[in-house]
mmCIF file of C-alpha atoms and ligand atoms in Angstrom:
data_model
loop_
_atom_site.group_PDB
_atom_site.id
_atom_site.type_symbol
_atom_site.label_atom_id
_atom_site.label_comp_id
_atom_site.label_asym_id
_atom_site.label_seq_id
_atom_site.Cartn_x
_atom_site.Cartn_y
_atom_site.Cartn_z
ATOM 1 C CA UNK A 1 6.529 25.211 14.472
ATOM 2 C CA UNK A 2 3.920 24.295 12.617
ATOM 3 C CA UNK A 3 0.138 25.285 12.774
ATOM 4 C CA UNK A 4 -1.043 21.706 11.238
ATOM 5 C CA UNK A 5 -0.084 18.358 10.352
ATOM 6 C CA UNK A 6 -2.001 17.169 6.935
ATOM 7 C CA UNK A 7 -1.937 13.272 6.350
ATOM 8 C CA UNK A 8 -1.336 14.039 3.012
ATOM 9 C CA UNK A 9 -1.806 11.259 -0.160
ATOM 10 C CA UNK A 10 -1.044 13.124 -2.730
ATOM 11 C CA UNK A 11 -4.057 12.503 -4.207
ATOM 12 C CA UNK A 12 -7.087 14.892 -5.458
ATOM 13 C CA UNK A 13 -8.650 15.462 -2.209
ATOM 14 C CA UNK A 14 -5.604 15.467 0.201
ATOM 15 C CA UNK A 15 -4.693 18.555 -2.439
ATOM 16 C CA UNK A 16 -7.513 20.496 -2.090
ATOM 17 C CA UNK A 17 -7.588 20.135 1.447
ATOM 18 C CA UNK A 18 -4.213 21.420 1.929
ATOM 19 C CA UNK A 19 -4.451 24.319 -0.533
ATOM 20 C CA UNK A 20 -7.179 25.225 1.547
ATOM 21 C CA UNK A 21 -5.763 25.630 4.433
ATOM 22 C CA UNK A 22 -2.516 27.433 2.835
ATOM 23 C CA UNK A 23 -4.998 29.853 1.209
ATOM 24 C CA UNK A 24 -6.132 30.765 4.680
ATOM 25 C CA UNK A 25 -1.976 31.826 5.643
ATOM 26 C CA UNK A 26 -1.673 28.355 7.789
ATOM 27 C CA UNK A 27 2.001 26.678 8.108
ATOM 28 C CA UNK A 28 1.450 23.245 7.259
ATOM 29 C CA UNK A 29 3.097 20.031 7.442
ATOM 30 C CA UNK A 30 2.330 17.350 4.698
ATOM 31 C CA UNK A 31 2.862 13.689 5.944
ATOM 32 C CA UNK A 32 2.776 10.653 3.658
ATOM 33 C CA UNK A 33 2.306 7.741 4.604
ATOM 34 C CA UNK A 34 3.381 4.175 2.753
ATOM 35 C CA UNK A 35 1.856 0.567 3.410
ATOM 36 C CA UNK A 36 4.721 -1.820 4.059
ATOM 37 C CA UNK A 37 4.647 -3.337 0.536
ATOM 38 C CA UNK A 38 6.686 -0.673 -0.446
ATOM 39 C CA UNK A 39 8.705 0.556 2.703
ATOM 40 C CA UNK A 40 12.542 -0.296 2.480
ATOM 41 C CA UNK A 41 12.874 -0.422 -1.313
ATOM 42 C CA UNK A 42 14.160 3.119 -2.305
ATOM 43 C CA UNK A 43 11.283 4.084 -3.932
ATOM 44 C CA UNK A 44 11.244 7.420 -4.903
ATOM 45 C CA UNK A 45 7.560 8.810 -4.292
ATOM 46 C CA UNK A 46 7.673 10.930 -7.305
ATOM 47 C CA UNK A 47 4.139 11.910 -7.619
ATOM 48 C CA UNK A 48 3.923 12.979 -3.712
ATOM 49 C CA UNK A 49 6.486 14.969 -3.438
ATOM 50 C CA UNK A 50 5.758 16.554 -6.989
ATOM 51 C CA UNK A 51 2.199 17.700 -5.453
ATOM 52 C CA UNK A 52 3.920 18.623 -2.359
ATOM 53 C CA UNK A 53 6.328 20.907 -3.649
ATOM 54 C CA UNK A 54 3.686 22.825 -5.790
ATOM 55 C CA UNK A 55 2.050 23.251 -3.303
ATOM 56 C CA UNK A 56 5.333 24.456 -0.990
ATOM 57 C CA UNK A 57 4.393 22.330 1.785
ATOM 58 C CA UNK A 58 7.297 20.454 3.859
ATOM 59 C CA UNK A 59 6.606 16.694 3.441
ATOM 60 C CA UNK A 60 7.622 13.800 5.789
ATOM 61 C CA UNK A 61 7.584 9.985 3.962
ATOM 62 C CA UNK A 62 6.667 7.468 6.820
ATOM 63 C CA UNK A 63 7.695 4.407 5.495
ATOM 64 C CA UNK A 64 5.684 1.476 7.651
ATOM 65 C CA UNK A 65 6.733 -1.259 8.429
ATOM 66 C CA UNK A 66 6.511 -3.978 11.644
ATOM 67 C CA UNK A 67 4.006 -2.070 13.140
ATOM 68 C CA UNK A 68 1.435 -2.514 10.567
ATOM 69 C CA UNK A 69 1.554 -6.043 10.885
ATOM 70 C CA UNK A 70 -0.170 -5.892 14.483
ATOM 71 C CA UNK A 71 -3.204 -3.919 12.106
ATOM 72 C CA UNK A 72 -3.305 -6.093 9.607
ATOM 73 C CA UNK A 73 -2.796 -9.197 11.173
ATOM 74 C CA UNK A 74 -6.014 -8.601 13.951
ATOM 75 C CA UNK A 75 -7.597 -5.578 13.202
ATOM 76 C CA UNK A 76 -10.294 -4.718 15.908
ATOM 77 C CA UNK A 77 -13.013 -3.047 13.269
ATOM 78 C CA UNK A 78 -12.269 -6.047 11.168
ATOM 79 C CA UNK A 79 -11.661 -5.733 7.238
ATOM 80 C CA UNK A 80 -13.500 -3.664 4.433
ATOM 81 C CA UNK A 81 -14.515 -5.462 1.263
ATOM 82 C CA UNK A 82 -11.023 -7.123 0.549
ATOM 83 C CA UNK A 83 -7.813 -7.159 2.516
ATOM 84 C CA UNK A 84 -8.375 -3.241 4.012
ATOM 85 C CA UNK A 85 -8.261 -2.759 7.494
ATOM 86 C CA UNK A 86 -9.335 0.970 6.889
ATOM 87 C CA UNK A 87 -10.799 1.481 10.619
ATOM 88 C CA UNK A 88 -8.101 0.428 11.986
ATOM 89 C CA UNK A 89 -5.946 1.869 9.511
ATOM 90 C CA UNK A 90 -6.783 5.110 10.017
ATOM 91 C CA UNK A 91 -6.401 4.827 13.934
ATOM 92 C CA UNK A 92 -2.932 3.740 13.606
ATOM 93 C CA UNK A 93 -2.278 6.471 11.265
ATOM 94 C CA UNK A 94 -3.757 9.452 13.249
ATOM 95 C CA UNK A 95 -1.447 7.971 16.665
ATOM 96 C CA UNK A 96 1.275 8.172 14.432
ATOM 97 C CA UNK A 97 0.047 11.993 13.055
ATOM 98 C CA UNK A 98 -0.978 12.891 17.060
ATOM 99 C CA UNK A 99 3.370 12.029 18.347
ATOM 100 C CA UNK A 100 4.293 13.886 15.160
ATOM 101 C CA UNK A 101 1.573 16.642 16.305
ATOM 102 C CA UNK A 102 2.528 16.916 19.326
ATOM 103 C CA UNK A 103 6.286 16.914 18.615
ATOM 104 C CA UNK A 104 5.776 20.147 16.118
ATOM 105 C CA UNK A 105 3.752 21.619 18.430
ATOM 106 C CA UNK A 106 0.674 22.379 15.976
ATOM 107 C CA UNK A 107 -2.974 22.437 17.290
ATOM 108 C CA UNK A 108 -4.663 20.343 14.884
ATOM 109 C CA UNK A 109 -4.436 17.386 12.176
ATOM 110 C CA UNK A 110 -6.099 17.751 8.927
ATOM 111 C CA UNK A 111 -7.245 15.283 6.183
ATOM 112 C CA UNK A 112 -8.526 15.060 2.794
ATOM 113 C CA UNK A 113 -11.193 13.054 4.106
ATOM 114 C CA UNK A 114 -15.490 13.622 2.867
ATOM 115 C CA UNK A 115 -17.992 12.255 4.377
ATOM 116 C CA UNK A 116 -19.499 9.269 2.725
ATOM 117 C CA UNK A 117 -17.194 9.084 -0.019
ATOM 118 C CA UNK A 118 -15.797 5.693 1.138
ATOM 119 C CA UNK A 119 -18.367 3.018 2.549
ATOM 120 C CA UNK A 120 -16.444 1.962 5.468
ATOM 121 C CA UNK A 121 -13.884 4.640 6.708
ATOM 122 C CA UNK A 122 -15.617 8.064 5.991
ATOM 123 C CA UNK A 123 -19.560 7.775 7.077
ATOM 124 C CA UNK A 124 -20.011 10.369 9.222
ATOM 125 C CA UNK A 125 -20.392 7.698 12.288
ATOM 126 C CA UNK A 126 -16.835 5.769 11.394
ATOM 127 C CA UNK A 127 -15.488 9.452 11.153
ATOM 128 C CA UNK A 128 -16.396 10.227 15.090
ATOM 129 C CA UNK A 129 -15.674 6.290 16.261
ATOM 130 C CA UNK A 130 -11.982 6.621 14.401
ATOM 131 C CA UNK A 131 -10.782 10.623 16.135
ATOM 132 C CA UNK A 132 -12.785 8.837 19.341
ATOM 133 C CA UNK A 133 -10.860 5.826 19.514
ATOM 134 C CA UNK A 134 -7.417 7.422 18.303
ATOM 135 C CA UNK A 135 -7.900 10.157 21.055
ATOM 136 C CA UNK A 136 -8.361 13.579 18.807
ATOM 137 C CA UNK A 137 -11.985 14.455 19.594
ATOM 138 C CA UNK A 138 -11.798 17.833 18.032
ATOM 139 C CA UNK A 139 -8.669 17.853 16.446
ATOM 140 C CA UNK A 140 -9.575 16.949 13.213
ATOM 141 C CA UNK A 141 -9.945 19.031 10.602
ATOM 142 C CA UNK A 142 -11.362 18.170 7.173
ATOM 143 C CA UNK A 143 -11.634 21.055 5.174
ATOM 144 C CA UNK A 144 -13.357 19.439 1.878
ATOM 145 C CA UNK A 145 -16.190 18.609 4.630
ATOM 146 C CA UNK A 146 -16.193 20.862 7.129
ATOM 147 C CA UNK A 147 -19.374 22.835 7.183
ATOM 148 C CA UNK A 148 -21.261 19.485 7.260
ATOM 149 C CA UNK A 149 -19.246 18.583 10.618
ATOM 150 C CA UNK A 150 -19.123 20.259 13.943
ATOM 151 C CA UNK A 151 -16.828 22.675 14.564
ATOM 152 C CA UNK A 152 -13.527 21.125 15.078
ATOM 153 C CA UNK A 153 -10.884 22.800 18.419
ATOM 154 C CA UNK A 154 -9.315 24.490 15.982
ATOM 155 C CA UNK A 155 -12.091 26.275 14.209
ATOM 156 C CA UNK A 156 -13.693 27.280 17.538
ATOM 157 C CA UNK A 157 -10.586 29.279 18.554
ATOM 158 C CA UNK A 158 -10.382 31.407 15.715
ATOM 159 C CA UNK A 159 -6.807 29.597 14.046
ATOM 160 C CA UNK A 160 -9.018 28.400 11.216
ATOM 161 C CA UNK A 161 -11.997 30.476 9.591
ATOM 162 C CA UNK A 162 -14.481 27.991 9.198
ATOM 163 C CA UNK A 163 -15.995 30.146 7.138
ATOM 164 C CA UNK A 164 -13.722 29.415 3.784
ATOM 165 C CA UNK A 165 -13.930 25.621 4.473
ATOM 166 C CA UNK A 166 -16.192 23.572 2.438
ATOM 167 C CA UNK A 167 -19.291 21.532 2.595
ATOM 168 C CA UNK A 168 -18.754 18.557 0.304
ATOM 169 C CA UNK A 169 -20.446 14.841 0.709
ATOM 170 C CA UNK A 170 -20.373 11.879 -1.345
ATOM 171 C CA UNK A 171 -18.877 9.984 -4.027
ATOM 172 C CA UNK A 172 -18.483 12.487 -6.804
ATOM 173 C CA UNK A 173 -15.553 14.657 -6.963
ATOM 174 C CA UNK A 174 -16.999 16.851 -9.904
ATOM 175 C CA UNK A 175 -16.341 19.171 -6.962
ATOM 176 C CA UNK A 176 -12.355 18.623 -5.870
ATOM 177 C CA UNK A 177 -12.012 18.490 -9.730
ATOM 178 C CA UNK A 178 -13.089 22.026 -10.381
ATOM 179 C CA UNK A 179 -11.323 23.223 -7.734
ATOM 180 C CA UNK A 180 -7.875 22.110 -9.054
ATOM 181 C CA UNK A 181 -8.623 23.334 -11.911
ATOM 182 C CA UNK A 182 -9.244 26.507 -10.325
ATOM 183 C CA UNK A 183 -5.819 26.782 -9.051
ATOM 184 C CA UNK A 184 -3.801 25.016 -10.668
ATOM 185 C CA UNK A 185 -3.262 21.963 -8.472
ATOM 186 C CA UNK A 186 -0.751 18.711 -9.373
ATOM 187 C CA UNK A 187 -2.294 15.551 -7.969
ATOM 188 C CA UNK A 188 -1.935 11.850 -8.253
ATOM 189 C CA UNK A 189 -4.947 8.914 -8.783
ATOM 190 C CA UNK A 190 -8.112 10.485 -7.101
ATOM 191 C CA UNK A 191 -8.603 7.205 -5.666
ATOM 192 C CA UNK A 192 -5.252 6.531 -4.178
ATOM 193 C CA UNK A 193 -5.070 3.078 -5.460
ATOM 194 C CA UNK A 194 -4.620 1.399 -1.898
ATOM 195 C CA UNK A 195 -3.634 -2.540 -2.473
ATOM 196 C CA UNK A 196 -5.071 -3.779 0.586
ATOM 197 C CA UNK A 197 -8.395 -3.155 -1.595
ATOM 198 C CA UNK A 198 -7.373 -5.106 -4.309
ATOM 199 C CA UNK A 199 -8.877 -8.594 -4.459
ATOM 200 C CA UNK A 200 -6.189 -10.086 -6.010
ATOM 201 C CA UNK A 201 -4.120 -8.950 -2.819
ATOM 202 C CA UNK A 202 -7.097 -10.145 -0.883
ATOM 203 C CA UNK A 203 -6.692 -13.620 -2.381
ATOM 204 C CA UNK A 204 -3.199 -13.519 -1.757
ATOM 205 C CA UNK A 205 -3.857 -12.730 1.811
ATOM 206 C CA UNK A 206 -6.152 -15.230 3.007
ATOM 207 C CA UNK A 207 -3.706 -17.768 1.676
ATOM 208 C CA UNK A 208 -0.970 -16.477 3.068
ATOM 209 C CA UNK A 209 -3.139 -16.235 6.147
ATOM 210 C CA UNK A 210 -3.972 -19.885 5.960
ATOM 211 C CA UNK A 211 -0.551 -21.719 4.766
ATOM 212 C CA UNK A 212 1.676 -19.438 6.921
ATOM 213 C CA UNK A 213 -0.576 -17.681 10.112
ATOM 214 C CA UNK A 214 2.877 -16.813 11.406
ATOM 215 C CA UNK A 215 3.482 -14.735 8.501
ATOM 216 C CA UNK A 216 6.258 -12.012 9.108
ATOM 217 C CA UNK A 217 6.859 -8.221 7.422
ATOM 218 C CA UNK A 218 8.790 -9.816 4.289
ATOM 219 C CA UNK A 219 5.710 -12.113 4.422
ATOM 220 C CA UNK A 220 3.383 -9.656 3.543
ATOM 221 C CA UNK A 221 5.149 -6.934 1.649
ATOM 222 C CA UNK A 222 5.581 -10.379 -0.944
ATOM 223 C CA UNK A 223 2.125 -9.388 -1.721
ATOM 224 C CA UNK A 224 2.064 -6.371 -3.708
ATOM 225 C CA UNK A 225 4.855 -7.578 -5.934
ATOM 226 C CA UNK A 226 4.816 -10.407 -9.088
ATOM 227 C CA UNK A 227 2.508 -13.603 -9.786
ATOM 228 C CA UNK A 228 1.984 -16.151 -7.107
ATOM 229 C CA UNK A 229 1.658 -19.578 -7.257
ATOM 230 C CA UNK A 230 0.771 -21.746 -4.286
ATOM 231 C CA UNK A 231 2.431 -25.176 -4.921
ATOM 232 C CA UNK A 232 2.312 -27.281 -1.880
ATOM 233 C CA UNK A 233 1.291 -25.891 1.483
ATOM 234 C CA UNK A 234 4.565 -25.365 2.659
ATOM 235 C CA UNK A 235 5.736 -23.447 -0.166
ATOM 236 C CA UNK A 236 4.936 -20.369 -2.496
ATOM 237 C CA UNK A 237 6.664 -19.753 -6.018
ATOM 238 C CA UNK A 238 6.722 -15.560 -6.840
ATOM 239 C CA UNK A 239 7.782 -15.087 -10.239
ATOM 240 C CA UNK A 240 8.169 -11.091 -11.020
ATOM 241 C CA UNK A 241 6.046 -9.561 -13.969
ATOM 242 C CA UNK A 242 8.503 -6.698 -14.818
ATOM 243 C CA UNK A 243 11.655 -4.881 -14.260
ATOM 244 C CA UNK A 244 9.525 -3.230 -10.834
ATOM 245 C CA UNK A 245 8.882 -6.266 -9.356
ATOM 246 C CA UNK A 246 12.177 -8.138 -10.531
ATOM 247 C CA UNK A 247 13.834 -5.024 -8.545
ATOM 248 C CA UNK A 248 11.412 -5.389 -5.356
ATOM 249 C CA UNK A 249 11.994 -9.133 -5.435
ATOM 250 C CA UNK A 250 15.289 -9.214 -4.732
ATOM 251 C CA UNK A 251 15.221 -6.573 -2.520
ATOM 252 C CA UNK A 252 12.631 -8.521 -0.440
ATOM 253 C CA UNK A 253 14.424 -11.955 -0.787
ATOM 254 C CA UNK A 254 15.564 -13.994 2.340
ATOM 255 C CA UNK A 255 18.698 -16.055 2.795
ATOM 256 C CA UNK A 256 16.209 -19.262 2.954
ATOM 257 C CA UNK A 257 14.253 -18.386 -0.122
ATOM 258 C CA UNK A 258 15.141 -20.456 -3.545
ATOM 259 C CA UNK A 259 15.711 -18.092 -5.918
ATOM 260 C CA UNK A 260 15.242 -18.435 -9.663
ATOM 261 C CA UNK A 261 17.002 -16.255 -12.858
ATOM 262 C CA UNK A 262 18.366 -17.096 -15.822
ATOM 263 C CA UNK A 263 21.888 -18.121 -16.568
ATOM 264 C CA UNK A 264 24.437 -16.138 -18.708
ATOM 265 C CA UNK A 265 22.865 -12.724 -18.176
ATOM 266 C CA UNK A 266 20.342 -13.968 -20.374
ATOM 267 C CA UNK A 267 17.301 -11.158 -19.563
ATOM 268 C CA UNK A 268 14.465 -12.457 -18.046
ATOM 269 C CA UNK A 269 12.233 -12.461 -14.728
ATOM 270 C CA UNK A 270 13.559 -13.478 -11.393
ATOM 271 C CA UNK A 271 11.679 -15.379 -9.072
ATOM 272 C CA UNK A 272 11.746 -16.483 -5.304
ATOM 273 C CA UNK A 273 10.587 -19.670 -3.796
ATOM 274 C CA UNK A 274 9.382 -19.411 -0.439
ATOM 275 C CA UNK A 275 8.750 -21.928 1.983
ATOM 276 C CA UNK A 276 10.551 -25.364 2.247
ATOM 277 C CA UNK A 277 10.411 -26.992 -0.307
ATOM 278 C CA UNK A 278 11.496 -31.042 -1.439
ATOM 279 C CA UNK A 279 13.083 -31.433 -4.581
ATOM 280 C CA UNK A 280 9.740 -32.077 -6.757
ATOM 281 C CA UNK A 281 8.587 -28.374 -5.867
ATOM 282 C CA UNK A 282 12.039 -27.267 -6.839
ATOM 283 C CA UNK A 283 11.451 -29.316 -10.284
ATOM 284 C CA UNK A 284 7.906 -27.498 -10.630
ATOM 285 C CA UNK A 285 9.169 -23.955 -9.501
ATOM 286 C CA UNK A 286 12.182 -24.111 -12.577
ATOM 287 C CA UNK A 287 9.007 -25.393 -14.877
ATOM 288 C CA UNK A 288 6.735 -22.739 -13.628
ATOM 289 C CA UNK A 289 9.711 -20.086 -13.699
ATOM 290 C CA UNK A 290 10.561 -21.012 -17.240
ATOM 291 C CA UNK A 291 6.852 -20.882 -18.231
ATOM 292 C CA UNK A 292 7.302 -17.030 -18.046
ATOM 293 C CA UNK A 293 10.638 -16.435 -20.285
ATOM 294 C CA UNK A 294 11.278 -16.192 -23.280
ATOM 295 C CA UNK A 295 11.967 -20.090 -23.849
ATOM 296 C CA UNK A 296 7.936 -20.566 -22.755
ATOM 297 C CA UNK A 297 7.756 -22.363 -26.595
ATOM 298 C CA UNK A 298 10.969 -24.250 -26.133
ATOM 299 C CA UNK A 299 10.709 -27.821 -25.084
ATOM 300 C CA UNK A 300 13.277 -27.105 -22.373
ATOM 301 C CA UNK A 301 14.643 -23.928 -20.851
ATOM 302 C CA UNK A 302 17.965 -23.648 -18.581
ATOM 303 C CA UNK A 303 17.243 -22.502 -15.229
ATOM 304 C CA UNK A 304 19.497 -21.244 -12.367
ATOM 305 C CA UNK A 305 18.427 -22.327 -8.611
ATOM 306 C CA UNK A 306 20.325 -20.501 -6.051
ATOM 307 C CA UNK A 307 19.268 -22.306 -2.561
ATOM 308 C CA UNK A 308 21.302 -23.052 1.182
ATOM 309 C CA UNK A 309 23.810 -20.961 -0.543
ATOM 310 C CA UNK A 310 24.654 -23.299 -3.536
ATOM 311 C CA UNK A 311 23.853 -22.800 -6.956
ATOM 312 C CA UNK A 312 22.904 -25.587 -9.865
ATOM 313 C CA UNK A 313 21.773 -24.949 -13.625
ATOM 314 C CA UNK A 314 18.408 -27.300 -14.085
ATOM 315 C CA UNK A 315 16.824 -28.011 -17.360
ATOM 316 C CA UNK A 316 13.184 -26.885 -17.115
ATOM 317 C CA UNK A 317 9.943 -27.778 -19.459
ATOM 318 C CA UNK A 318 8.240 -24.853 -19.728
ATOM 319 C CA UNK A 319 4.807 -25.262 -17.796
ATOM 320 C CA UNK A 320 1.703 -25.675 -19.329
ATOM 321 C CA UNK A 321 -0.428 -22.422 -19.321
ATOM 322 C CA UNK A 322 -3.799 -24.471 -17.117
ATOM 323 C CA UNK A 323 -1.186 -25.560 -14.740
ATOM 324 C CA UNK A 324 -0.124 -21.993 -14.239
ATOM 325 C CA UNK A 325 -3.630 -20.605 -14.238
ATOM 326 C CA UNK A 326 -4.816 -23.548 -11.683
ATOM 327 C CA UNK A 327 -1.966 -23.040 -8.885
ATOM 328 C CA UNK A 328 -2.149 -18.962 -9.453
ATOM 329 C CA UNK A 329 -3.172 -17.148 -6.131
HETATM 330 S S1 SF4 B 1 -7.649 2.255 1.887
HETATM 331 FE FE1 SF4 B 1 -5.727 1.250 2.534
HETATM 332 S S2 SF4 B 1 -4.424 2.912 3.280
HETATM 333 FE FE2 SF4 B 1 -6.540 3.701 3.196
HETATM 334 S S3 SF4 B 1 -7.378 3.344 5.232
HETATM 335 FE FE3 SF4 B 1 -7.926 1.574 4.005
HETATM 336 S S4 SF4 B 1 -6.283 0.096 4.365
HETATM 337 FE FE4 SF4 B 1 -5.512 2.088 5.053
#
């Protein structure tokens, strides 16, 4: 049994929020949730669970996935600035929070969330119109804000003292900052670093949103991960940057995709080749690939293609650096 359930980034203010609440004797439960770029890959969530555990909170990873496509793909409050959905976002979220809720029986859900920090999800109108339309009038708690906000359910009964909540507004977190300091706290990027609000990722959307409307999960989580390079409408070249991407790559590769390495062990990036693509785009993907190994200076560079389950070594010319920059998404 829990008294709470705190959606719980790991960053700066989802920290103060919850030590808050702990100061005041509360049983808390942490949840963390992760977009689907990054759900199925094994990632480790080191920072979360490092500010979790100082904080001795249980935490619960909710790794998204299918669902969030129905958000992303027509979100009813439309999107922010880039590719961020936050409105609906947040809805989505706080269902998910109110089963879990429910299920632990606790009486209220608390965020990190201040009022006009953020210009879309957190003015004090978007606040009401997101715990309206995700059915928790009341029920949400957010202690960095709280004396600016009406009493919340639990407040009224007496299981929180609204009394040692705070008042904050705004952009600045000179506030949150001192009050880690205070005590201690261990948090991640004050920001949280979302990469729906990344224009590059909002480029990379809108073209995957025109070249493939059908787009599917592996689709999208493609996104977050290497440098992209529309070729032909039908098909998409992603060439990874680093060992991270290399890794999430081939972890979100398809039995259709082309994919692209070096031969002989030979270190290097590996690539995928999306779409369906003729034999000139398979050409240009090996010269694109090769473009960004360590041959780039050679005047040719051996290339593996692995594609319909057979494998051939091409010889590549390494692509000039305007045809890379003029195809990148
Ligand atoms: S910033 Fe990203 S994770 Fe946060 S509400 Fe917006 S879309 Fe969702």
């Amino acid at each position: 049994m829990f008294d709470g359930i705190v959606m719980f980034s790991g960053g700066l203010d989802s920290v103060c929020a919850t030590h808050l609440l702990l100061s005041q004797g509360l049983k808390l439960k942490a949840l963390h949730f992760v977009l689907p770029f990054y759900s199925g890959l094994d990632m480790q969530h080191k920072p979360v669970k490092a500010a979790a555990e100082k904080l001795g909170v249980p935490l619960q990873i909710i790794e998204e996935g299918e669902e969030y496509l129905a958000v992303v793909k027509n979100p009813a409050f439309g999107f922010g600035k880039n590719a961020n959905p936050c409105v609906d976002c947040r809805i989505h979220r706080l269902i998910t929070t109110k089963k879990i809720m429910g299920a632990e029986g606790a009486s209220f859900i608390a965020t990190g969330e201040v009022v006009g920090q953020r210009p879309m999800s957190q003015r004090m109108d978007c606040l009401h119109k997101i715990e309206n339309h995700a059915g928790l009038k009341g029920y949400i708690v957010r202690p960095l804000s709280a004396k600016i906000m009406p009493p919340t359910i639990a407040e009224q009964k007496g299981i929180i003292n609204r009394d040692k909540l705070l008042s904050i507004s705004g952009r600045g977190r000179k506030e949150q900052f001192a009050y880690a300091v205070k005590f201690g706290l261990v948090h991640g990027a004050p920001a949280g670093g979302c990469t729906l609000t990344n224009e590059k990722t909002a480029d990379r959307f809108n073209d995957l949103v025109r070249y493939s409307p059908d787009f599917d999960l592996e689709d999208f989580k493609l996104l977050a991960w290497g440098r992209h390079f529309r070729l032909s409408p039908s098909c998409k070249l992603i060439v990874g940057r680093d060992d991270a991407d290399n890794i999430a790559l081939e972890k979100i590769a398809s039995a259709s995709d082309c994919l692209l390495d070096l031969p002989d062990d030979i270190p290097g990036p590996f690539a995928i080749l999306r779409g369906t693509p003729v034999q000139e785009f398979l050409s240009k993907a090996a010269s694109f690939f090769a473009r960004y190994t360590k041959f780039r200076n050679e005047k040719s560079c051996r290339v593996t293609l692995t594609y319909s389950g057979k494998e051939q070594i091409v010889e590549a010319l390494p692509a000039a650096d305007e045809e890379c920059i003029r195809l990148r998404i």
